Short mmCIF file of C-alpha atoms and ligand atoms in Angstrom, two decimals:
data_model
loop_
_atom_site.label_atom_id
_atom_site.label_comp_id
_atom_site.label_asym_id
_atom_site.label_seq_id
_atom_site.Cartn_x
_atom_site.Cartn_y
_atom_site.Cartn_z
CA MET D 27 -5.71 -10.06 -40.24
CA LEU D 28 -4.28 -6.65 -39.62
CA ALA D 29 -6.37 -3.58 -38.89
CA GLU D 30 -7.44 -1.68 -41.99
CA ARG D 31 -5.46 1.39 -40.95
CA MET D 32 -2.15 -0.45 -41.28
CA LYS D 33 -2.59 -0.31 -45.07
CA ARG D 34 -2.39 3.44 -44.80
CA LEU D 35 0.82 3.60 -42.77
CA GLY D 36 3.91 4.52 -44.75
CA THR D 37 7.56 4.28 -43.82
CA GLU D 38 11.00 5.81 -44.28
CA THR D 39 12.79 4.15 -47.17
CA ALA D 40 16.11 5.43 -45.80
CA PHE D 41 16.02 2.51 -43.39
CA GLU D 42 15.32 0.04 -46.22
CA VAL D 43 18.16 1.32 -48.39
CA LEU D 44 20.44 1.25 -45.34
CA ALA D 45 19.51 -2.40 -44.71
CA ARG D 46 20.21 -3.27 -48.36
CA ALA D 47 23.55 -1.43 -48.32
CA LYS D 48 24.52 -3.21 -45.09
CA ALA D 49 23.65 -6.58 -46.65
CA MET D 50 25.94 -5.75 -49.60
CA GLU D 51 28.70 -4.79 -47.16
CA ALA D 52 28.27 -8.09 -45.35
CA LYS D 53 29.06 -9.76 -48.68
CA GLY D 54 32.30 -7.78 -48.97
CA ARG D 55 31.20 -4.81 -51.11
CA GLU D 56 32.54 -1.40 -50.16
CA ILE D 57 29.63 1.04 -49.79
CA ILE D 58 29.75 4.78 -49.18
CA HIS D 59 26.78 5.77 -47.09
CA LEU D 60 25.09 8.98 -48.17
CA GLU D 61 21.56 7.74 -47.49
CA ILE D 62 20.96 8.05 -43.79
CA GLY D 63 20.08 11.32 -42.08
CA GLU D 64 22.29 11.25 -39.04
CA PRO D 65 25.48 13.07 -38.13
CA ASP D 66 28.50 10.78 -38.40
CA PHE D 67 30.08 12.52 -35.37
CA ASP D 68 30.04 11.03 -31.90
CA THR D 69 27.97 12.70 -29.21
CA PRO D 70 30.20 15.32 -27.48
CA ARG D 71 32.02 14.00 -24.40
CA ASN D 72 30.46 16.43 -21.91
CA ILE D 73 26.98 15.14 -22.86
CA ILE D 74 27.99 11.49 -22.44
CA ASP D 75 29.55 12.32 -19.06
CA ALA D 76 26.35 14.03 -17.94
CA ALA D 77 24.39 10.85 -18.77
CA ILE D 78 26.84 8.67 -16.85
CA LYS D 79 26.63 11.01 -13.87
CA ALA D 80 22.83 10.86 -14.04
CA LEU D 81 22.84 7.04 -14.20
CA ASN D 82 25.18 6.87 -11.20
CA GLY D 83 22.97 9.39 -9.44
CA GLY D 84 19.87 7.20 -9.69
CA TYR D 85 18.17 8.57 -12.79
CA THR D 86 16.97 5.09 -13.65
CA HIS D 87 13.26 5.28 -12.81
CA TYR D 88 9.98 6.31 -14.39
CA VAL D 89 9.54 10.07 -14.47
CA PRO D 90 6.54 12.29 -15.34
CA SER D 91 5.22 11.73 -18.88
CA ALA D 92 5.72 15.33 -19.99
CA GLY D 93 9.34 15.30 -18.82
CA LEU D 94 11.30 16.00 -15.63
CA PRO D 95 10.16 19.40 -14.25
CA ASP D 96 13.73 20.78 -14.13
CA VAL D 97 14.39 19.59 -17.67
CA ARG D 98 11.22 21.23 -19.00
CA LYS D 99 12.35 24.40 -17.24
CA VAL D 100 15.77 24.34 -18.93
CA PHE D 101 14.27 23.58 -22.34
CA ALA D 102 11.73 26.41 -21.88
CA GLU D 103 14.52 28.83 -20.90
CA PHE D 104 16.51 27.77 -23.94
CA ILE D 105 13.61 28.42 -26.34
CA THR D 106 12.84 31.74 -24.63
CA ARG D 107 16.48 32.79 -25.11
CA ASP D 108 16.94 31.33 -28.56
CA ARG D 109 13.64 32.38 -30.19
CA GLY D 110 13.08 35.52 -28.11
CA VAL D 111 9.55 34.48 -27.11
CA GLU D 112 8.58 33.66 -23.56
CA VAL D 113 7.93 29.95 -23.05
CA LYS D 114 6.97 28.27 -19.75
CA PRO D 115 7.90 24.75 -18.59
CA GLU D 116 4.20 23.79 -18.90
CA ASN D 117 4.45 24.46 -22.64
CA ILE D 118 7.10 21.77 -23.10
CA VAL D 119 6.61 18.04 -23.66
CA VAL D 120 9.79 15.95 -23.78
CA THR D 121 9.65 12.82 -25.95
CA PRO D 122 11.97 9.99 -27.06
CA GLY D 123 13.13 11.75 -30.24
CA ALA D 124 11.30 14.45 -32.15
CA LYS D 125 9.21 11.91 -34.06
CA PRO D 126 6.65 11.18 -31.29
CA ILE D 127 5.68 14.86 -31.21
CA LEU D 128 4.77 14.61 -34.90
CA PHE D 129 2.80 11.43 -34.35
CA PHE D 130 1.05 12.61 -31.19
CA SER D 131 0.21 16.07 -32.56
CA ILE D 132 -1.51 14.60 -35.60
CA LEU D 133 -3.34 12.04 -33.43
CA ALA D 134 -4.45 14.73 -30.98
CA LEU D 135 -5.54 17.36 -33.49
CA VAL D 136 -6.64 15.78 -36.75
CA ASP D 137 -9.92 13.96 -37.34
CA GLU D 138 -10.84 11.69 -40.23
CA GLY D 139 -11.68 13.82 -43.26
CA ASP D 140 -9.74 16.88 -42.06
CA GLU D 141 -7.17 18.29 -44.47
CA VAL D 142 -3.50 18.59 -43.61
CA ILE D 143 -1.03 20.56 -45.71
CA TYR D 144 2.55 19.30 -45.74
CA PRO D 145 5.71 19.83 -47.81
CA ASN D 146 6.40 17.49 -50.73
CA PRO D 147 9.14 16.40 -51.16
CA GLY D 148 9.28 16.20 -47.37
CA PHE D 149 10.02 14.03 -44.36
CA PRO D 150 7.97 10.90 -45.25
CA ILE D 151 6.52 10.47 -41.77
CA TYR D 152 4.22 13.49 -42.27
CA GLU D 153 2.32 11.92 -45.18
CA SER D 154 2.38 8.51 -43.52
CA VAL D 155 0.74 9.65 -40.29
CA ILE D 156 -1.77 11.95 -42.04
CA ASN D 157 -2.95 8.92 -44.04
CA PHE D 158 -2.86 6.69 -40.98
CA VAL D 159 -5.42 8.82 -39.12
CA GLY D 160 -7.68 8.93 -42.18
CA ALA D 161 -7.16 12.61 -42.94
CA LYS D 162 -6.65 14.04 -46.41
CA PRO D 163 -3.01 14.78 -47.24
CA VAL D 164 -2.66 18.00 -49.22
CA PRO D 165 0.91 18.34 -50.50
CA ILE D 166 2.45 21.73 -51.08
CA PRO D 167 5.06 21.18 -53.81
CA LEU D 168 8.55 22.49 -53.07
CA ARG D 169 10.08 23.65 -56.31
CA GLU D 170 13.68 23.99 -57.31
CA GLU D 171 13.03 27.31 -59.06
CA LYS D 172 11.95 28.66 -55.66
CA ALA D 173 15.08 27.20 -54.02
CA PHE D 174 12.78 24.57 -52.47
CA SER D 175 10.86 27.08 -50.44
CA PHE D 176 7.32 27.28 -51.73
CA ASP D 177 4.98 29.49 -53.60
CA LEU D 178 2.79 31.39 -51.17
CA GLU D 179 0.17 31.90 -53.89
CA GLU D 180 0.04 28.13 -54.41
CA LEU D 181 -0.36 27.66 -50.65
CA ARG D 182 -3.21 30.18 -50.61
CA GLY D 183 -4.97 28.02 -53.19
CA LEU D 184 -4.68 24.93 -51.00
CA VAL D 185 -5.80 26.24 -47.60
CA ASN D 186 -9.51 26.26 -46.85
CA GLU D 187 -11.99 25.83 -44.00
CA LYS D 188 -11.25 22.09 -43.83
CA THR D 189 -7.52 22.67 -43.24
CA LYS D 190 -6.87 21.56 -39.69
CA LEU D 191 -3.10 21.61 -39.70
CA MET D 192 -0.23 22.97 -41.79
CA ILE D 193 3.11 21.24 -41.39
CA ILE D 194 6.21 23.22 -42.26
CA ASN D 195 9.86 22.27 -42.02
CA SER D 196 12.77 24.70 -42.22
CA PRO D 197 15.65 24.01 -42.73
CA GLN D 198 14.21 21.24 -44.77
CA ASN D 199 14.69 17.54 -45.21
CA PRO D 200 15.33 16.44 -47.99
CA THR D 201 16.11 19.59 -49.97
CA GLY D 202 18.16 21.70 -47.56
CA GLY D 203 15.88 24.61 -48.47
CA VAL D 204 14.84 27.24 -45.93
CA LEU D 205 11.70 29.31 -45.57
CA THR D 206 12.07 33.06 -45.84
CA ALA D 207 10.62 35.54 -43.37
CA ALA D 208 8.01 36.48 -45.99
CA ASP D 209 6.96 32.80 -46.38
CA MET D 210 6.69 32.37 -42.63
CA LYS D 211 4.62 35.53 -42.26
CA GLY D 212 2.30 34.34 -45.03
CA ILE D 213 1.88 30.95 -43.34
CA ALA D 214 1.09 32.59 -40.00
CA GLU D 215 -1.53 34.83 -41.61
CA LEU D 216 -3.18 31.91 -43.40
CA ALA D 217 -3.31 29.81 -40.23
CA ASP D 218 -5.00 32.68 -38.45
CA LYS D 219 -7.46 33.30 -41.24
CA TYR D 220 -8.54 29.65 -41.53
CA ASP D 221 -8.24 28.79 -37.83
CA ALA D 222 -5.66 26.07 -38.56
CA TRP D 223 -2.85 24.68 -36.42
CA ILE D 224 0.79 24.96 -37.46
CA LEU D 225 3.36 22.26 -36.76
CA SER D 226 6.72 23.87 -37.37
CA ASP D 227 9.41 21.20 -37.56
CA GLU D 228 12.60 23.07 -36.67
CA VAL D 229 14.86 20.13 -35.77
CA TYR D 230 17.53 21.56 -38.13
CA SER D 231 17.32 25.07 -36.64
CA LYS D 232 21.03 25.15 -35.75
CA MET D 233 22.05 23.94 -39.20
CA VAL D 234 21.75 27.15 -41.14
CA TYR D 235 24.81 28.05 -43.20
CA GLU D 236 23.75 31.39 -44.59
CA GLY D 237 21.61 33.98 -42.88
CA LYS D 238 19.59 33.45 -39.74
CA HIS D 239 17.09 30.71 -38.89
CA VAL D 240 13.54 31.90 -39.47
CA SER D 241 11.29 30.39 -36.80
CA ILE D 242 7.52 30.33 -36.61
CA TYR D 243 8.08 32.03 -33.22
CA ASP D 244 9.20 35.09 -35.16
CA TYR D 245 5.42 35.48 -35.43
CA PRO D 246 4.38 35.02 -31.79
CA GLU D 247 0.81 36.05 -32.58
CA VAL D 248 0.24 32.45 -33.78
CA LYS D 249 1.87 30.83 -30.74
CA ASP D 250 -1.53 29.65 -29.47
CA ARG D 251 -2.07 27.58 -32.61
CA THR D 252 1.50 26.35 -32.99
CA ILE D 253 3.53 23.31 -32.08
CA LEU D 254 7.21 24.05 -32.47
CA LEU D 255 9.24 20.89 -32.84
CA GLU D 256 12.84 20.78 -31.64
CA GLY D 257 15.25 18.00 -30.80
CA HIS D 258 18.78 17.01 -29.95
CA SER D 259 19.29 14.30 -32.61
CA LYS D 260 20.86 16.47 -35.29
CA THR D 261 22.44 19.44 -33.46
CA TYR D 262 24.21 17.33 -30.85
CA ALA D 263 24.70 14.09 -32.81
CA MET D 264 22.30 12.31 -30.44
CA THR D 265 20.13 10.31 -32.86
CA GLY D 266 20.37 7.06 -30.90
CA TRP D 267 19.64 8.65 -27.53
CA ARG D 268 16.09 9.53 -28.57
CA LEU D 269 15.45 13.03 -27.31
CA GLY D 270 13.13 15.64 -28.72
CA TYR D 271 10.52 18.08 -27.47
CA GLY D 272 7.54 20.08 -28.55
CA ILE D 273 6.56 23.58 -27.45
CA MET D 274 2.82 24.17 -27.53
CA PRO D 275 -0.16 25.67 -25.68
CA VAL D 276 -0.60 24.17 -22.20
CA ALA D 277 -4.00 22.58 -22.96
CA LEU D 278 -2.49 20.67 -25.88
CA ALA D 279 0.66 19.80 -23.91
CA ASP D 280 -1.55 18.03 -21.36
CA GLN D 281 -3.11 15.92 -24.12
CA ILE D 282 0.22 15.10 -25.75
CA ALA D 283 1.55 14.05 -22.34
CA LYS D 284 -1.48 11.74 -22.04
CA LEU D 285 -0.59 10.12 -25.37
CA GLN D 286 2.90 9.68 -24.02
CA THR D 287 1.49 7.99 -20.87
CA ASN D 288 -0.39 5.64 -23.19
CA SER D 289 2.68 4.73 -25.23
CA ASN D 290 6.23 5.41 -24.03
CA SER D 291 5.28 6.37 -20.45
CA CYS D 292 8.17 8.84 -20.42
CA THR D 293 11.51 9.73 -21.94
CA ALA D 294 14.50 8.03 -20.28
CA SER D 295 15.48 10.30 -17.40
CA PHE D 296 19.27 10.05 -17.86
CA THR D 297 18.78 10.98 -21.53
CA GLN D 298 16.85 14.06 -20.41
CA MET D 299 19.72 15.01 -18.08
CA ALA D 300 22.17 14.61 -20.96
CA GLY D 301 19.90 16.91 -22.95
CA VAL D 302 20.21 19.59 -20.28
CA GLU D 303 24.00 19.45 -20.52
CA ALA D 304 23.74 19.70 -24.32
CA LEU D 305 21.81 22.99 -24.10
CA THR D 306 23.61 24.54 -21.13
CA GLY D 307 27.18 23.20 -21.52
CA PRO D 308 29.91 24.33 -23.93
CA GLN D 309 28.80 24.54 -27.56
CA ASP D 310 32.25 24.19 -29.19
CA GLU D 311 31.73 20.63 -30.45
CA SER D 312 28.40 21.44 -32.03
CA ARG D 313 29.93 24.54 -33.65
CA LYS D 314 32.83 22.46 -34.98
CA MET D 315 30.35 19.99 -36.49
CA MET D 316 28.52 22.81 -38.25
CA ALA D 317 31.75 24.21 -39.70
CA GLU D 318 32.64 20.76 -41.02
CA PHE D 319 29.15 20.28 -42.49
CA LYS D 320 29.51 23.59 -44.30
CA ALA D 321 32.83 22.54 -45.85
CA ARG D 322 31.28 19.23 -46.92
CA ARG D 323 28.28 20.95 -48.41
CA ASP D 324 30.53 23.11 -50.59
CA LEU D 325 32.56 20.06 -51.60
CA ILE D 326 29.58 17.91 -52.60
CA VAL D 327 27.71 20.71 -54.39
CA ASP D 328 30.79 21.62 -56.46
CA GLY D 329 31.49 17.97 -57.21
CA LEU D 330 27.93 17.13 -58.25
CA ASN D 331 27.77 20.13 -60.57
CA LYS D 332 30.79 18.70 -62.39
CA ILE D 333 29.00 15.43 -63.15
CA ASP D 334 27.18 15.27 -66.50
CA GLY D 335 23.45 15.02 -66.00
CA PHE D 336 23.49 16.51 -62.48
CA THR D 337 22.77 20.06 -61.41
CA CYS D 338 22.73 20.98 -57.76
CA LEU D 339 21.65 24.08 -55.87
CA LYS D 340 23.67 25.09 -52.82
CA PRO D 341 21.28 24.45 -49.92
CA LYS D 342 21.20 26.96 -47.08
CA GLY D 343 20.51 24.48 -44.30
CA SER D 344 20.35 20.90 -42.87
CA PHE D 345 22.90 18.36 -44.15
CA TYR D 346 21.33 17.21 -47.38
CA VAL D 347 21.74 18.07 -51.04
CA PHE D 348 18.97 17.47 -53.54
CA PRO D 349 20.53 17.42 -57.02
CA ASN D 350 18.39 17.52 -60.14
CA ILE D 351 19.23 14.34 -62.08
CA THR D 352 16.91 14.67 -65.06
CA GLY D 353 19.94 15.18 -67.32
CA THR D 354 21.00 11.57 -66.71
CA GLY D 355 17.88 10.36 -68.55
CA MET D 356 17.07 8.05 -65.63
CA LYS D 357 14.18 8.06 -63.20
CA SER D 358 15.12 8.77 -59.59
CA LYS D 359 14.52 5.26 -58.26
CA GLN D 360 16.39 3.72 -61.19
CA LEU D 361 19.38 6.00 -60.56
CA GLU D 362 19.30 5.25 -56.80
CA GLU D 363 19.58 1.53 -57.62
CA HIS D 364 22.17 2.06 -60.35
CA LEU D 365 24.45 4.04 -58.04
CA LEU D 366 24.14 1.52 -55.22
CA GLU D 367 24.73 -1.52 -57.43
CA LYS D 368 27.37 -0.15 -59.78
CA ALA D 369 29.14 2.59 -57.81
CA GLY D 370 28.60 1.34 -54.26
CA VAL D 371 27.17 4.76 -53.36
CA ALA D 372 24.00 4.71 -51.27
CA GLY D 373 21.74 7.71 -51.80
CA LEU D 374 17.97 8.06 -51.84
CA SER D 375 15.54 8.56 -54.69
CA GLY D 376 13.78 11.91 -54.43
CA THR D 377 10.50 9.98 -54.61
CA SER D 378 11.22 8.52 -51.15
CA PHE D 379 10.05 11.96 -50.03
CA GLY D 380 6.91 12.18 -52.12
CA LYS D 381 5.85 12.40 -55.73
CA TYR D 382 7.31 15.87 -56.27
CA GLY D 383 10.74 14.37 -55.57
CA GLU D 384 10.83 12.74 -59.02
CA GLY D 385 13.84 14.01 -60.97
CA TYR D 386 16.02 14.33 -57.86
CA LEU D 387 18.21 12.33 -55.52
CA ARG D 388 18.96 13.04 -51.88
CA PHE D 389 22.47 12.70 -50.58
CA SER D 390 23.21 13.22 -46.91
CA TYR D 391 26.67 14.72 -46.46
CA ALA D 392 27.03 13.30 -42.98
CA ASN D 393 30.16 11.49 -44.11
CA SER D 394 33.84 12.45 -44.25
CA GLN D 395 35.22 14.73 -46.96
CA GLU D 396 37.42 11.84 -48.06
CA ASN D 397 34.41 9.56 -48.55
CA ILE D 398 32.43 12.31 -50.26
CA LYS D 399 35.30 12.78 -52.75
CA LYS D 400 35.45 9.03 -53.33
CA ALA D 401 31.66 8.87 -53.86
CA LEU D 402 31.78 11.70 -56.38
CA GLU D 403 34.49 9.92 -58.37
CA LYS D 404 32.56 6.65 -58.35
CA ILE D 405 29.32 8.31 -59.46
CA LYS D 406 31.20 9.98 -62.32
CA GLU D 407 32.71 6.65 -63.37
CA VAL D 408 29.40 4.77 -63.61
CA LEU D 409 27.53 7.49 -65.47
N1 PLP I 29 11.91 15.92 -38.55
C1 PLP I 29 12.72 15.88 -39.62
C2 PLP I 29 12.53 16.87 -40.71
C3 PLP I 29 13.73 14.92 -39.71
O1 PLP I 29 14.53 14.88 -40.77
C4 PLP I 29 13.87 13.98 -38.65
C5 PLP I 29 14.88 12.91 -38.72
O2 PLP I 29 15.40 12.56 -39.75
C6 PLP I 29 13.00 14.06 -37.55
C7 PLP I 29 12.03 15.04 -37.54
C8 PLP I 29 13.04 13.07 -36.42
O3 PLP I 29 14.10 13.26 -35.57
P1 PLP I 29 14.33 12.36 -34.28
O4 PLP I 29 15.48 11.48 -34.56
O5 PLP I 29 14.66 13.35 -33.19
O6 PLP I 29 13.08 11.61 -33.99
#
């Protein structure tokens, strides 16, 4: 018999749809993958070379749980430069991907019965882990009419003395929406008023196509109650390397490092060295990727708006579009299945990201322009 808590653990359906699409491919079907959230580009050469050099140089052993001291220093310098707020190496915990910081932060901060506010539709791991620890998930709906930011008034109605943590994510998965400076300021003020923590998931911070990234560190007065989440997966096409990091108060960093000791021990040291090269080496490849993502975004948004039953906002960030599909007369899950079976196009039902995702689909445009064009044609054909 499994432990009771396992009933409360959710998952990411993206991996299930991917498995199903792969099984169809194995049977000879041609599938266009717009379901999985990872850049289709290869990791830039200079980063791979740095990892090889590190492996040859003996970076093959256990290292401190919070990360190699020199790596924490480089990451801290990067955040200080990038966000304009002074961060020390002791504030940084390096983890295998950004995900463990989410998991560990909720484990370290949230007790059973506490309330946690999180975006819905949103990255499904938030709701999953909140439920897992026995806390009360309090979704803040992201609405299309607000360009998938949220209504600060609505948020004010949800925060109270029991709110232990507010999770925010900008640029956002799955909608591509971004928080405005006014939203961020409102969140910071509410956290202060109710003595709540903020987990600001900024893993898409470099994927902003219009305007400037608004970071929770634009409001440094809440730094002592904030975990800023960053990672290399998306910006540097390093999903499989597993490299992320959190920036947080030192006392919390020590606890998160202890959770790391109890689970992963540490992040692979050669991966950490590759991560240093990513932040300090040439940025041309990453810039090229962003320019290509922008062109693809424009292509897919224009194409979707020409399909009967679809309307699609132009998202300002990340590499997802979240078209409204209510005009097709189908439910989101039904349309996800219809498109996979009939058109060979793998996308995700908006409900994979929570109940407020009904009426939408998520497409990741981490695929070539050629394939995006082909997918658009196929979707049109089967509708
Ligand atoms: N946060 C968000 C919003 C994401 O979309 C993802 C990945 O899809 C992650 C965190 C996790 O990233 P990583 O691969 O670095 O664990």
